[in-house]
Amino acid sequence: MQRFKNVLITGANAGLGRETARQLATQPQVETIYLACRNLEKATAAKIDLTNQTGRDIFEIVIMDVADPDSVRRGVQEITTPLDAVVLNAGGSGGKSPNNLTKDGVTTIFAANVLGHTVLVEELLAKQLITSTVVYSSSEAARGIPRMGVAKPDVEDASVEEFTAIADGSKFGPKADPLAIYGTIKLVGTLWMAAMARKHPHIRFVSMSPGGTAGTNGMDDLPFLKKFMFKYIGGSIMPLFGMMHSVEKGARRYLDALESISFESGHFYASHAGSPTGPVVDQVTIEPGFSSVSAQDNAYRAVQQFA
Ligand SMILES: NC(=O)c1ccc[n+]([C@@H]2O[C@H](COP(=O)([O-])OP(=O)(O)OC[C@H]3O[C@@H](n4cnc5c(N)ncnc54)[C@H](OP(=O)(O)O)[C@@H]3O)[C@@H](O)[C@H]2O)c1
């Protein structure tokens, strides 16, 4: 079991990120939790809530928009204490215009879920500010959740060109399902993590899905019908059928990935086939493609072009 003193969490002002900060703060050895957030007002409110809830004055705000590599670089400059661990949690459906291109030439949803996090980790490594573990928030959508109507990502040859087309959105037609786009993007982030695990064997890189989690804001920007189904119908009915769990359980998965070395570097853990909740399993047992070294390296190369 690993225990950490200094941890940074992206997207820490809400949902799974904030709950992860709360659970970590209950551990007496934790000295600093960096709340990496894009909005100072929301970050300050979260810091006050967390301090009151936990009785611990250990939360530091770092302003960082993970959809903007320059903002990420500026944020890293504010970190002076080496971090034991980082939770790459920010992301989700990509806001109101997820398919718009950023100044870096990728879609906003790709930037928020993948590009900014890759810049963050590379910057931390270059400045020797990360010493132990990186956990990436992946999703069961990265291998499909047929029971919830989320198709398996449609990847043809896993080439650099194909991953580039996922990053800049040109792979997807105008009518593409937003959840399929989201899942395909989380797949690229997950493959990038596996490539990083091989390049940096002294750091543990674990992709972990928090699982279908009710009560977060994660579905807010989906088109109306999807949001209605997942957030309102899903939030109340799906838990009854074991298809969604609480934010406490979702965040607990991140902590498990952080703390237990039984979660191996370069691997992706999420719910077993057929369900987005319950015990996690190594996803290579469901989708062998996750272990493809060429797919991992091609995802890495595709992302590097934009960073
Ligand atoms: N909930 C689920 O069922 C589920 C399942 C699998 C994976 N996930 C993943 O879990 C992670 C957290 O999701 P959640 O459900 O907790 O959603 P949430 O309640 O919407 O929280 C998302 C957090 O990420 C932040 N964020 C989004 N884009 C950002 C950006 N560009 N820069 C900095 N911060 C940004 C948000 O900040 P603002 O408040 O400023 O928007 C918020 O703090 C996401 O990566 C999501 O894909 C969730």
CSV table of C-alpha atoms and ligand atoms in Angstrom, one decimal:
chain,number,residue,atom,x,y,z
A,1,MET,CA,0.0,0.0,0.0
A,2,GLN,CA,1.4,3.4,-1.0
A,3,ARG,CA,0.7,6.5,1.0
A,4,PHE,CA,1.3,10.0,-0.4
A,5,LYS,CA,2.1,13.4,1.1
A,6,ASN,CA,1.6,15.7,-1.9
A,7,VAL,CA,-1.0,15.1,-4.5
A,8,LEU,CA,-2.4,17.2,-7.4
A,9,ILE,CA,-5.9,16.5,-8.7
A,10,THR,CA,-7.2,18.2,-11.9
A,11,GLY,CA,-10.9,19.2,-12.0
A,12,ALA,CA,-10.9,19.2,-8.2
A,13,ASN,CA,-13.7,21.7,-7.7
A,14,ALA,CA,-16.6,19.3,-8.4
A,15,GLY,CA,-17.8,15.7,-8.7
A,16,LEU,CA,-15.2,13.0,-8.6
A,17,GLY,CA,-12.2,15.3,-8.3
A,18,ARG,CA,-13.5,17.1,-5.2
A,19,GLU,CA,-14.6,13.8,-3.6
A,20,THR,CA,-11.1,12.4,-4.2
A,21,ALA,CA,-9.6,15.4,-2.5
A,22,ARG,CA,-11.9,14.9,0.5
A,23,GLN,CA,-11.1,11.2,0.8
A,24,LEU,CA,-7.4,11.8,0.6
A,25,ALA,CA,-7.6,14.5,3.2
A,26,THR,CA,-8.8,12.0,5.8
A,27,GLN,CA,-5.4,10.4,5.7
A,28,PRO,CA,-3.2,12.0,8.3
A,29,GLN,CA,0.1,11.7,6.3
A,30,VAL,CA,-1.3,13.9,3.4
A,31,GLU,CA,0.3,17.3,3.7
A,32,THR,CA,-0.8,19.2,0.5
A,33,ILE,CA,-3.6,18.6,-1.9
A,34,TYR,CA,-3.3,20.8,-5.0
A,35,LEU,CA,-6.8,21.6,-6.4
A,36,ALA,CA,-6.0,22.2,-10.1
A,37,CYS,CA,-9.0,24.0,-11.5
A,38,ARG,CA,-9.8,26.4,-14.3
A,39,ASN,CA,-12.1,28.8,-12.4
A,40,LEU,CA,-10.8,30.7,-9.3
A,41,GLU,CA,-14.2,31.3,-7.9
A,42,LYS,CA,-15.3,27.6,-8.1
A,43,ALA,CA,-11.9,26.5,-6.8
A,44,THR,CA,-12.1,28.9,-3.8
A,45,ALA,CA,-15.6,27.7,-2.9
A,46,ALA,CA,-14.4,24.1,-3.1
A,47,LYS,CA,-11.3,24.8,-1.0
A,48,ILE,CA,-13.5,26.4,1.7
A,49,ASP,CA,-15.9,23.5,1.6
A,50,LEU,CA,-13.2,20.9,1.8
A,51,THR,CA,-11.4,22.7,4.6
A,52,ASN,CA,-14.6,22.9,6.6
A,53,GLN,CA,-15.6,19.3,5.8
A,54,THR,CA,-12.3,17.7,6.7
A,55,GLY,CA,-11.0,20.1,9.3
A,56,ARG,CA,-7.7,20.2,7.5
A,57,ASP,CA,-6.0,23.3,6.0
A,58,ILE,CA,-4.0,21.5,3.4
A,59,PHE,CA,-5.7,22.5,0.1
A,60,GLU,CA,-3.8,24.8,-2.4
A,61,ILE,CA,-5.4,26.1,-5.6
A,62,VAL,CA,-3.5,25.9,-8.9
A,63,ILE,CA,-5.3,27.6,-11.8
A,64,MET,CA,-5.1,25.4,-14.8
A,65,ASP,CA,-7.4,25.0,-17.8
A,66,VAL,CA,-6.5,21.5,-19.1
A,67,ALA,CA,-7.9,22.3,-22.5
A,68,ASP,CA,-5.1,24.9,-22.9
A,69,PRO,CA,-1.5,23.7,-22.8
A,70,ASP,CA,-0.2,27.3,-22.1
A,71,SER,CA,-2.5,27.5,-19.0
A,72,VAL,CA,-1.2,24.1,-17.9
A,73,ARG,CA,2.4,25.2,-18.2
A,74,ARG,CA,1.7,28.4,-16.2
A,75,GLY,CA,0.0,26.3,-13.5
A,76,VAL,CA,3.0,24.0,-13.2
A,77,GLN,CA,5.2,27.0,-12.5
A,78,GLU,CA,3.2,27.5,-9.3
A,79,ILE,CA,4.1,24.1,-8.0
A,80,THR,CA,7.3,24.1,-6.0
A,81,THR,CA,6.9,21.0,-3.9
A,82,PRO,CA,7.5,17.7,-5.7
A,83,LEU,CA,4.3,15.7,-6.1
A,84,ASP,CA,4.1,12.1,-5.1
A,85,ALA,CA,1.0,11.6,-7.2
A,86,VAL,CA,-1.3,13.2,-9.8
A,87,VAL,CA,-4.9,12.4,-10.6
A,88,LEU,CA,-5.7,13.4,-14.2
A,89,ASN,CA,-9.4,13.7,-13.5
A,90,ALA,CA,-10.7,16.8,-15.3
A,91,GLY,CA,-12.6,16.3,-18.5
A,92,GLY,CA,-15.9,14.9,-19.5
A,93,SER,CA,-18.2,15.8,-22.3
A,94,GLY,CA,-16.2,18.9,-23.3
A,95,GLY,CA,-18.6,21.8,-22.6
A,96,LYS,CA,-21.2,23.4,-24.9
A,97,SER,CA,-19.1,23.2,-28.1
A,98,PRO,CA,-17.0,20.0,-27.6
A,99,ASN,CA,-16.1,19.7,-31.3
A,100,ASN,CA,-14.8,23.2,-31.8
A,101,LEU,CA,-11.1,23.4,-32.5
A,102,THR,CA,-8.7,24.9,-30.0
A,103,LYS,CA,-5.8,27.1,-31.0
A,104,ASP,CA,-3.7,23.9,-30.8
A,105,GLY,CA,-5.8,22.3,-33.6
A,106,VAL,CA,-7.6,19.6,-31.5
A,107,THR,CA,-11.2,19.5,-30.5
A,108,THR,CA,-12.1,21.0,-27.1
A,109,ILE,CA,-13.3,17.6,-25.8
A,110,PHE,CA,-9.9,16.0,-26.8
A,111,ALA,CA,-8.0,18.9,-25.3
A,112,ALA,CA,-9.8,18.6,-22.0
A,113,ASN,CA,-9.6,14.8,-21.7
A,114,VAL,CA,-6.2,14.2,-23.2
A,115,LEU,CA,-4.0,16.9,-24.5
A,116,GLY,CA,-3.7,19.2,-21.5
A,117,HIS,CA,-3.0,16.2,-19.2
A,118,THR,CA,-0.2,15.0,-21.5
A,119,VAL,CA,1.3,18.5,-21.3
A,120,LEU,CA,0.9,18.5,-17.5
A,121,VAL,CA,2.7,15.1,-17.0
A,122,GLU,CA,5.5,16.0,-19.5
A,123,GLU,CA,6.1,19.3,-17.7
A,124,LEU,CA,6.1,17.7,-14.3
A,125,LEU,CA,8.5,15.0,-15.5
A,126,ALA,CA,10.8,17.6,-17.1
A,127,LYS,CA,10.9,19.6,-13.9
A,128,GLN,CA,11.3,16.4,-11.7
A,129,LEU,CA,8.1,17.4,-9.9
A,130,ILE,CA,6.5,13.9,-10.0
A,131,THR,CA,8.0,11.1,-8.1
A,132,SER,CA,5.6,8.1,-7.9
A,133,THR,CA,2.2,7.7,-9.5
A,134,VAL,CA,-0.1,9.1,-12.2
A,135,VAL,CA,-3.7,8.0,-12.4
A,136,TYR,CA,-5.8,8.9,-15.5
A,137,SER,CA,-9.6,9.0,-15.4
A,138,SER,CA,-10.6,6.7,-18.2
A,139,SER,CA,-14.0,5.3,-18.8
A,140,GLU,CA,-15.8,2.1,-19.7
A,141,ALA,CA,-16.8,4.0,-22.8
A,142,ALA,CA,-13.2,3.5,-24.0
A,143,ARG,CA,-14.2,-0.2,-24.7
A,144,GLY,CA,-17.9,0.4,-25.1
A,145,ILE,CA,-20.9,-0.2,-22.8
A,146,PRO,CA,-23.4,-2.0,-24.9
A,147,ARG,CA,-25.9,-2.3,-22.1
A,148,MET,CA,-26.1,1.5,-22.0
A,149,GLY,CA,-26.1,2.0,-25.7
A,150,VAL,CA,-22.5,3.2,-25.9
A,151,ALA,CA,-20.8,1.5,-28.8
A,152,LYS,CA,-17.2,0.1,-28.8
A,153,PRO,CA,-14.9,2.8,-30.2
A,154,ASP,CA,-14.6,2.4,-34.0
A,155,VAL,CA,-10.9,2.1,-34.5
A,156,GLU,CA,-9.7,0.7,-37.8
A,157,ASP,CA,-5.9,0.5,-37.9
A,158,ALA,CA,-4.8,2.3,-34.8
A,159,SER,CA,-2.3,4.3,-36.9
A,160,VAL,CA,-0.8,7.7,-36.0
A,161,GLU,CA,-3.1,9.1,-38.8
A,162,GLU,CA,-6.2,7.6,-37.3
A,163,PHE,CA,-5.4,8.9,-33.8
A,164,THR,CA,-4.6,12.3,-35.2
A,165,ALA,CA,-8.0,12.3,-36.9
A,166,ILE,CA,-9.6,11.5,-33.5
A,167,ALA,CA,-7.7,14.4,-31.9
A,168,ASP,CA,-8.7,17.0,-34.5
A,169,GLY,CA,-12.2,15.5,-34.8
A,170,SER,CA,-12.0,14.8,-38.6
A,171,LYS,CA,-12.7,11.1,-37.9
A,172,PHE,CA,-16.2,11.8,-36.7
A,173,GLY,CA,-19.0,12.9,-39.0
A,174,PRO,CA,-21.4,15.7,-38.0
A,175,LYS,CA,-24.0,13.2,-36.7
A,176,ALA,CA,-21.5,11.1,-34.6
A,177,ASP,CA,-22.8,10.1,-31.1
A,178,PRO,CA,-21.2,12.4,-28.5
A,179,LEU,CA,-20.7,9.4,-26.2
A,180,ALA,CA,-18.9,7.5,-28.9
A,181,ILE,CA,-16.6,10.4,-29.5
A,182,TYR,CA,-16.0,10.7,-25.8
A,183,GLY,CA,-15.2,7.0,-25.5
A,184,THR,CA,-12.8,7.0,-28.5
A,185,ILE,CA,-11.0,10.0,-26.9
A,186,LYS,CA,-10.7,8.3,-23.6
A,187,LEU,CA,-9.3,5.3,-25.5
A,188,VAL,CA,-6.5,7.5,-26.9
A,189,GLY,CA,-5.7,8.9,-23.4
A,190,THR,CA,-5.6,5.3,-22.1
A,191,LEU,CA,-3.2,4.1,-24.8
A,192,TRP,CA,-1.0,7.2,-24.2
A,193,MET,CA,-0.8,6.3,-20.5
A,194,ALA,CA,0.4,2.8,-21.4
A,195,ALA,CA,3.0,4.2,-23.7
A,196,MET,CA,4.2,6.5,-20.9
A,197,ALA,CA,4.4,3.6,-18.6
A,198,ARG,CA,7.0,2.0,-20.8
A,199,LYS,CA,8.9,5.2,-21.4
A,200,HIS,CA,9.1,6.1,-17.7
A,201,PRO,CA,9.4,2.9,-15.7
A,202,HIS,CA,10.2,4.7,-12.5
A,203,ILE,CA,6.6,6.2,-12.4
A,204,ARG,CA,3.4,4.1,-12.1
A,205,PHE,CA,0.9,5.1,-14.8
A,206,VAL,CA,-2.5,3.6,-14.1
A,207,SER,CA,-5.7,4.3,-16.1
A,208,MET,CA,-8.8,3.8,-13.9
A,209,SER,CA,-12.4,4.4,-14.7
A,210,PRO,CA,-14.4,5.8,-11.8
A,211,GLY,CA,-17.3,3.8,-13.2
A,212,GLY,CA,-20.9,5.0,-13.8
A,213,THR,CA,-21.2,7.7,-11.2
A,214,ALA,CA,-24.4,9.5,-10.3
A,215,GLY,CA,-24.6,13.0,-8.8
A,216,THR,CA,-21.7,14.7,-10.7
A,217,ASN,CA,-22.0,17.4,-13.3
A,218,GLY,CA,-20.4,15.2,-15.9
A,219,MET,CA,-23.5,14.8,-18.2
A,220,ASP,CA,-24.6,18.5,-18.1
A,221,ASP,CA,-23.3,19.4,-21.5
A,222,LEU,CA,-24.6,16.4,-23.4
A,223,PRO,CA,-27.4,17.0,-25.9
A,224,PHE,CA,-30.8,17.2,-24.1
A,225,LEU,CA,-32.0,13.7,-24.6
A,226,LYS,CA,-28.8,12.1,-23.5
A,227,LYS,CA,-28.5,14.3,-20.5
A,228,PHE,CA,-32.1,13.6,-19.6
A,229,MET,CA,-31.5,9.8,-19.9
A,230,PHE,CA,-28.2,9.7,-18.0
A,231,LYS,CA,-28.5,12.5,-15.5
A,232,TYR,CA,-32.1,12.5,-14.5
A,233,ILE,CA,-33.5,9.1,-15.4
A,234,GLY,CA,-30.1,7.4,-15.0
A,235,GLY,CA,-29.3,9.2,-11.7
A,236,SER,CA,-32.4,7.8,-10.0
A,237,ILE,CA,-33.2,4.6,-11.7
A,238,MET,CA,-29.8,3.2,-12.9
A,239,PRO,CA,-28.4,2.8,-9.3
A,240,LEU,CA,-31.4,0.5,-8.6
A,241,PHE,CA,-30.2,-1.8,-11.4
A,242,GLY,CA,-26.5,-1.5,-10.4
A,243,MET,CA,-25.7,0.6,-13.4
A,244,MET,CA,-24.5,3.7,-11.5
A,245,HIS,CA,-22.9,4.1,-8.1
A,246,SER,CA,-22.2,7.0,-5.7
A,247,VAL,CA,-19.5,9.6,-6.1
A,248,GLU,CA,-17.8,8.2,-3.0
A,249,LYS,CA,-17.5,4.8,-4.7
A,250,GLY,CA,-16.3,6.4,-7.9
A,251,ALA,CA,-13.6,8.4,-6.2
A,252,ARG,CA,-12.6,5.3,-4.1
A,253,ARG,CA,-11.5,3.7,-7.4
A,254,TYR,CA,-9.0,6.5,-8.0
A,255,LEU,CA,-7.6,6.0,-4.4
A,256,ASP,CA,-7.4,2.3,-5.0
A,257,ALA,CA,-5.4,2.9,-8.2
A,258,LEU,CA,-3.2,5.4,-6.4
A,259,GLU,CA,-2.4,3.3,-3.3
A,260,SER,CA,-2.4,-0.3,-4.4
A,261,ILE,CA,0.6,-1.5,-6.4
A,262,SER,CA,-1.5,-4.5,-7.5
A,263,PHE,CA,-2.8,-2.0,-10.1
A,264,GLU,CA,0.0,-2.3,-12.6
A,265,SER,CA,1.7,0.5,-14.5
A,266,GLY,CA,0.5,0.7,-18.1
A,267,HIS,CA,-2.8,-1.1,-17.5
A,268,PHE,CA,-6.4,0.0,-17.6
A,269,TYR,CA,-8.9,-1.0,-14.9
A,270,ALA,CA,-12.6,-0.6,-15.2
A,271,SER,CA,-15.8,-2.5,-14.5
A,272,HIS,CA,-16.2,-6.0,-15.8
A,273,ALA,CA,-17.9,-6.6,-19.2
A,274,GLY,CA,-21.6,-5.8,-19.2
A,275,SER,CA,-21.7,-3.3,-16.4
A,276,PRO,CA,-20.3,0.2,-15.5
A,277,THR,CA,-20.2,-0.6,-11.8
A,278,GLY,CA,-18.9,-3.3,-9.4
A,279,PRO,CA,-15.4,-4.7,-9.0
A,280,VAL,CA,-12.8,-3.5,-11.5
A,281,VAL,CA,-10.9,-5.8,-13.8
A,282,ASP,CA,-7.9,-5.3,-16.1
A,283,GLN,CA,-9.6,-4.3,-19.4
A,284,VAL,CA,-7.1,-6.3,-21.4
A,285,THR,CA,-9.2,-9.3,-20.4
A,286,ILE,CA,-12.1,-7.7,-22.3
A,287,GLU,CA,-10.3,-5.9,-25.1
A,288,PRO,CA,-6.9,-7.4,-25.9
A,289,GLY,CA,-6.2,-4.3,-28.1
A,290,PHE,CA,-5.3,-2.3,-25.0
A,291,SER,CA,-2.0,-4.2,-24.8
A,292,SER,CA,-1.0,-3.4,-28.4
A,293,VAL,CA,2.4,-1.7,-28.2
A,294,SER,CA,2.1,-0.2,-31.7
A,295,ALA,CA,-1.3,1.2,-30.9
A,296,GLN,CA,0.0,2.7,-27.6
A,297,ASP,CA,3.1,4.2,-29.4
A,298,ASN,CA,0.9,5.6,-32.3
A,299,ALA,CA,-1.4,7.2,-29.8
A,300,TYR,CA,1.6,8.8,-28.1
A,301,ARG,CA,3.0,10.1,-31.4
A,302,ALA,CA,-0.3,11.5,-32.5
A,303,VAL,CA,-0.7,13.4,-29.2
A,304,GLN,CA,2.9,14.7,-29.2
A,305,GLN,CA,2.2,16.5,-32.5
A,306,PHE,CA,-0.2,18.8,-30.8
A,307,ALA,CA,1.7,19.3,-27.6
B,1,LIG,N1,-19.4,10.5,-13.8
B,1,LIG,C1,-19.2,9.4,-14.5
B,1,LIG,O1,-20.1,8.5,-14.7
B,1,LIG,C2,-17.9,9.1,-15.2
B,1,LIG,C3,-17.6,7.8,-15.7
B,1,LIG,C4,-16.4,7.6,-16.3
B,1,LIG,C5,-15.4,8.6,-16.3
B,1,LIG,N2,-15.7,9.8,-15.8
B,1,LIG,C6,-14.6,10.8,-15.9
B,1,LIG,O2,-14.4,11.3,-14.6
B,1,LIG,C7,-13.9,12.7,-14.6
B,1,LIG,C8,-14.7,13.6,-13.7
B,1,LIG,O3,-16.0,13.6,-14.1
B,1,LIG,P1,-17.3,14.0,-13.1
B,1,LIG,O4,-18.4,13.1,-13.4
B,1,LIG,O5,-16.8,14.2,-11.8
B,1,LIG,O6,-17.7,15.4,-13.8
B,1,LIG,P2,-17.9,16.9,-13.2
B,1,LIG,O7,-18.7,16.8,-12.0
B,1,LIG,O8,-18.4,17.7,-14.4
B,1,LIG,O9,-16.5,17.4,-12.9
B,1,LIG,C9,-15.5,17.6,-13.9
B,1,LIG,C10,-14.4,18.5,-13.3
B,1,LIG,O10,-13.5,18.7,-14.4
B,1,LIG,C11,-13.3,20.1,-14.5
B,1,LIG,N3,-13.0,20.4,-15.9
B,1,LIG,C12,-13.6,20.1,-17.0
B,1,LIG,N4,-12.9,20.7,-18.1
B,1,LIG,C13,-11.9,21.3,-17.6
B,1,LIG,C14,-10.8,22.0,-18.1
B,1,LIG,N5,-10.7,22.2,-19.4
B,1,LIG,N6,-9.8,22.5,-17.3
B,1,LIG,C15,-9.9,22.3,-16.0
B,1,LIG,N7,-10.9,21.6,-15.4
B,1,LIG,C16,-11.8,21.1,-16.2
B,1,LIG,C17,-14.6,20.7,-14.1
B,1,LIG,O11,-14.5,22.1,-13.9
B,1,LIG,P3,-15.6,23.2,-14.0
B,1,LIG,O12,-16.5,23.1,-12.8
B,1,LIG,O13,-14.9,24.5,-14.1
B,1,LIG,O14,-16.4,22.8,-15.2
B,1,LIG,C18,-15.0,19.9,-12.9
B,1,LIG,O15,-14.2,20.3,-11.8
B,1,LIG,C19,-14.0,13.1,-16.1
B,1,LIG,O16,-12.8,13.0,-16.7
B,1,LIG,C20,-15.0,12.1,-16.7
B,1,LIG,O17,-14.8,11.8,-18.1
B,1,LIG,C21,-16.9,10.1,-15.2
